[in-house]
Amino acid sequence: MISRESEAYQAALGWLVDRIDYEKLATSGSRYRFTLDRMRDLIRRLDHGQHLAVDPNESSAGPPSSEQDSSTDVSASVKSATKSRDSANVQIVHLAGTKGKGSAATMVAALLQAAGYRVGLYTSPHLVHLEERFRVDGEIATPEEMIGLIDSMRPIVDAMAAAKIGGPSFFELTTAMAIEHFHRRRCDIWVLETGLGGRLDSTNVFQSHATAVTSIGLDHQNVLGDTVELIAAEKAGIFKRSTPAINGVPSGPVRNVITQIAEQVGALLSHLETDIQIEPNSDSDKRWGSSFRIRGLGDWMPAETNIDLKLEGTHQVHNAAIALALVDSLPEVTRKLRAEQRIHECLATLQIEARLERFDLAVDRVVLLDTAHNADSIEAMLNVLNHRMEGRQRHCLFGTSGDKNVLAMLQRMQPHFHRWTLTRYEGNPRYLPVNDLHQTALDAGLDTSQLTQFENPISAIQNAIDSLAAGEVLVICGSFFLAAELRPWLVQRCCSSSVSPDSEASSPGSTNASPAASGSSSG
């Protein structure tokens, strides 16, 4: 068995990390180089062209790849025909949204697995190891599988780099690796989370069978547009003709944009709030987690069924409803699900790492680890905090990326915390320097006496936890990257303490942050 410390694994991962170029250098105001033609070319070279959506700009009579010679085309055609027979029944579920898409995608995958399917789940960014992005039935890819996937990409990257279309980006490569991994593991259903936006995201080249937009908010404006309406149009760009689409955005101008896009494309759109209704259960406050009932789904989900979530927050109820609606749009799946037997077992035990992940320490001290890194996710975190932790003194450990609207986040959080520890993550060059963060905190109205700062994030969390008095709460937020670097230390620290069951990960844990975290498009 190959370990992550092995030379072969490190060499393979190093080659992949070296593909990170524009993402490392991206700053506010820069433009990401979206090229769906290049993504389609990459997928065809892997002989998975049968899963590509029809591109209206392409001629159906054209060659599989404009950069391949005729002998390669013949070989690819034969391989593609074989793979088409092997994977003709693969279904694809595709999710976009400003927040919630990762949680909803994870729930969809868990529900489909509960129905007896082999499910591939592709999400980003990862917390610790890059292979967390590639899961089959909840298990991350092994180091051996990662080496094999990366080795399969090398000749294709070399060929594309020498051709007019150019070499693929890091995210294009990881998307292609996910598809190849799911094929090798003979997955029945692929659940794909967009990396950034939707219309021009690398995941949007595939013919999906169900789609969803979980939410719309202001994030990545330098890429997606500076209004929520423009961002909504980009994210709704994943809709496909005659394909079910679930909208999680409430009534208003933004929903109107999503509806307009669906009508233009010919997608079969359903709305949370109107077509599908959520009813929270009144007794859900008795424990950490959530409970609700849902109406508007098929007969497989009786309206009186109580659905319990291990995940806390009304935003997770929203995400669970979207997940259930997506499953509902796949009739073959629902015939295999029995709400009473499987839904409870699935959602009531599913914990997603660093999504308001709770760690209980001695003397009634609580640590909440969250990846909140934009205004909407900060708002969701505050809603839970004010509902569940009312009356407790609160301490915030905060670090974030330089391309975020840091002032807006801190201004929103300022009234809700009594003390602050400012820091940065170390494994990614996108971090906001601590001195700059300190100045922004002052601009947001925080008092100097409330602030402590550490360049090293481990020193920051050690100091923050040691300073917690009985009954106090520490919230860690601001970035996926910060959560990735602090979670292993927190898990290790709490292993010898009274860790809440809610802090257990839904997948194998790990102890070292991967340098490839810098390749994510969000954080």
Tab-separated table of C-alpha atoms in Angstrom, residues 282-445:
chain	number	residue	atom	x	y	z
A	282	SER	CA	-40.914	22.691	16.714
A	283	ASP	CA	-38.987	20.198	18.856
A	284	SER	CA	-35.753	20.537	16.882
A	285	ASP	CA	-34.259	22.871	19.515
A	286	LYS	CA	-33.840	20.003	21.970
A	287	ARG	CA	-30.603	18.754	20.401
A	288	TRP	CA	-27.786	19.862	18.126
A	289	GLY	CA	-29.116	19.322	14.622
A	290	SER	CA	-32.273	20.077	12.664
A	291	SER	CA	-35.638	18.501	11.935
A	292	PHE	CA	-38.295	19.256	9.318
A	293	ARG	CA	-41.025	17.954	7.065
A	294	ILE	CA	-41.217	18.500	3.320
A	295	ARG	CA	-44.220	18.668	0.983
A	296	GLY	CA	-44.419	18.554	-2.790
A	297	LEU	CA	-42.354	15.439	-3.469
A	298	GLY	CA	-43.536	12.110	-4.836
A	299	ASP	CA	-45.343	9.329	-3.016
A	300	TRP	CA	-42.047	7.872	-1.844
A	301	MET	CA	-41.804	10.767	0.648
A	302	PRO	CA	-45.046	11.129	2.663
A	303	ALA	CA	-45.616	14.724	3.763
A	304	GLU	CA	-45.958	13.677	7.415
A	305	THR	CA	-42.469	12.140	7.480
A	306	ASN	CA	-40.101	13.798	9.957
A	307	ILE	CA	-36.598	14.259	8.549
A	308	ASP	CA	-33.811	14.630	11.080
A	309	LEU	CA	-30.439	16.169	10.240
A	310	LYS	CA	-27.247	15.871	12.213
A	311	LEU	CA	-26.291	19.188	10.613
A	312	GLU	CA	-27.355	22.332	12.436
A	313	GLY	CA	-29.060	25.384	10.940
A	314	THR	CA	-31.985	26.456	8.798
A	315	HIS	CA	-29.562	26.760	5.876
A	316	GLN	CA	-28.857	23.029	6.143
A	317	VAL	CA	-32.595	22.303	6.162
A	318	HIS	CA	-32.726	24.323	2.941
A	319	ASN	CA	-29.852	22.303	1.494
A	320	ALA	CA	-31.462	19.016	2.535
A	321	ALA	CA	-34.711	20.027	0.835
A	322	ILE	CA	-32.822	20.714	-2.389
A	323	ALA	CA	-31.080	17.351	-2.098
A	324	LEU	CA	-34.389	15.551	-1.602
A	325	ALA	CA	-35.935	17.450	-4.531
A	326	LEU	CA	-33.040	16.413	-6.781
A	327	VAL	CA	-33.463	12.784	-5.762
A	328	ASP	CA	-37.204	13.153	-6.371
A	329	SER	CA	-36.474	14.227	-9.957
A	330	LEU	CA	-34.815	10.858	-10.681
A	331	PRO	CA	-37.788	8.426	-10.799
A	332	GLU	CA	-35.703	5.262	-10.931
A	333	VAL	CA	-33.989	6.291	-7.715
A	334	THR	CA	-37.134	7.045	-5.740
A	335	ARG	CA	-38.497	3.586	-6.451
A	336	LYS	CA	-35.582	2.211	-4.423
A	337	LEU	CA	-35.913	4.614	-1.498
A	338	ARG	CA	-38.169	4.137	1.498
A	339	ALA	CA	-38.270	7.267	3.610
A	340	GLU	CA	-38.960	5.468	6.892
A	341	GLN	CA	-36.098	3.006	6.447
A	342	ARG	CA	-33.341	4.931	4.724
A	343	ILE	CA	-33.783	8.703	4.806
A	344	HIS	CA	-33.460	8.841	8.592
A	345	GLU	CA	-30.439	6.565	8.634
A	346	CYS	CA	-28.762	8.676	5.963
A	347	LEU	CA	-29.357	12.313	6.877
A	348	ALA	CA	-29.560	11.842	10.641
A	349	THR	CA	-25.991	10.530	10.731
A	350	LEU	CA	-24.342	12.635	8.020
A	351	GLN	CA	-21.748	15.130	9.277
A	352	ILE	CA	-19.897	17.341	6.808
A	353	GLU	CA	-16.479	18.486	7.937
A	354	ALA	CA	-16.132	22.146	8.938
A	355	ARG	CA	-19.788	23.000	8.353
A	356	LEU	CA	-20.588	24.342	11.804
A	357	GLU	CA	-18.733	21.316	13.099
A	358	ARG	CA	-19.007	21.249	16.864
A	359	PHE	CA	-16.276	20.287	19.326
A	360	ASP	CA	-17.148	20.204	23.041
A	361	LEU	CA	-14.334	20.866	25.487
A	362	ALA	CA	-14.161	20.608	29.274
A	363	VAL	CA	-16.106	23.022	31.499
A	364	ASP	CA	-18.825	23.572	28.911
A	365	ARG	CA	-16.589	25.269	26.374
A	366	VAL	CA	-17.588	24.882	22.697
A	367	VAL	CA	-15.623	25.284	19.468
A	368	LEU	CA	-17.522	25.707	16.192
A	369	LEU	CA	-15.492	25.258	13.004
A	370	ASP	CA	-17.062	26.717	9.875
A	371	THR	CA	-15.930	27.471	6.334
A	372	ALA	CA	-18.033	30.653	6.105
A	373	HIS	CA	-16.146	32.992	3.770
A	374	ASN	CA	-18.703	35.374	2.251
A	375	ALA	CA	-21.581	37.536	3.432
A	376	ASP	CA	-24.262	34.869	2.951
A	377	SER	CA	-22.423	32.066	4.690
A	378	ILE	CA	-21.467	34.433	7.532
A	379	GLU	CA	-25.160	35.290	7.914
A	380	ALA	CA	-26.094	31.596	8.113
A	381	MET	CA	-23.416	31.028	10.740
A	382	LEU	CA	-24.624	33.983	12.819
A	383	ASN	CA	-28.216	32.731	12.690
A	384	VAL	CA	-27.155	29.453	14.263
A	385	LEU	CA	-24.910	31.171	16.774
A	386	ASN	CA	-27.610	33.559	17.950
A	387	HIS	CA	-30.180	30.790	18.158
A	388	ARG	CA	-28.083	28.067	19.772
A	389	MET	CA	-25.476	30.004	21.742
A	390	GLU	CA	-27.571	32.870	23.097
A	391	GLY	CA	-26.166	34.320	26.303
A	392	ARG	CA	-22.685	32.846	25.914
A	393	GLN	CA	-19.570	34.980	25.620
A	394	ARG	CA	-18.167	34.548	22.095
A	395	HIS	CA	-14.649	34.617	20.731
A	396	CYS	CA	-13.938	34.636	16.977
A	397	LEU	CA	-10.805	33.267	15.316
A	398	PHE	CA	-10.771	34.791	11.839
A	399	GLY	CA	-8.572	34.606	8.742
A	400	THR	CA	-9.530	35.018	5.112
A	401	SER	CA	-8.465	35.554	1.502
A	402	GLY	CA	-7.431	38.855	0.004
A	403	ASP	CA	-10.087	38.712	-2.725
A	404	LYS	CA	-13.015	38.609	-0.279
A	405	ASN	CA	-15.177	41.489	0.902
A	406	VAL	CA	-13.534	41.381	4.313
A	407	LEU	CA	-14.924	44.692	5.543
A	408	ALA	CA	-18.515	43.576	4.931
A	409	MET	CA	-17.955	40.268	6.741
A	410	LEU	CA	-16.367	41.917	9.785
A	411	GLN	CA	-18.980	44.662	9.982
A	412	ARG	CA	-21.729	42.042	10.011
A	413	MET	CA	-19.966	39.983	12.682
A	414	GLN	CA	-18.744	42.838	14.881
A	415	PRO	CA	-21.815	43.099	17.208
A	416	HIS	CA	-21.879	39.359	17.882
A	417	PHE	CA	-18.388	38.720	19.293
A	418	HIS	CA	-16.631	39.959	22.399
A	419	ARG	CA	-13.050	39.014	21.529
A	420	TRP	CA	-11.190	38.388	18.280
A	421	THR	CA	-8.060	36.542	17.239
A	422	LEU	CA	-6.814	37.474	13.772
A	423	THR	CA	-4.571	35.170	11.782
A	424	ARG	CA	-3.951	33.788	8.299
A	425	TYR	CA	-3.568	30.410	6.670
A	426	GLU	CA	-0.141	29.342	5.401
A	427	GLY	CA	-0.622	26.877	2.539
A	428	ASN	CA	-1.950	29.293	-0.060
A	429	PRO	CA	-0.657	32.640	-1.345
A	430	ARG	CA	-4.169	34.123	-1.481
A	431	TYR	CA	-4.250	34.893	2.256
A	432	LEU	CA	-4.912	38.394	3.542
A	433	PRO	CA	-1.857	39.517	5.576
A	434	VAL	CA	-2.579	39.801	9.286
A	435	ASN	CA	-1.596	43.472	9.456
A	436	ASP	CA	-4.014	44.273	6.623
A	437	LEU	CA	-6.721	42.236	8.354
A	438	HIS	CA	-6.074	44.145	11.580
A	439	GLN	CA	-6.548	47.486	9.827
A	440	THR	CA	-9.746	46.282	8.172
A	441	ALA	CA	-11.016	45.135	11.569
A	442	LEU	CA	-10.459	48.632	12.943
A	443	ASP	CA	-12.270	50.085	9.920
A	444	ALA	CA	-15.171	47.708	10.672
A	445	GLY	CA	-15.552	49.179	14.152
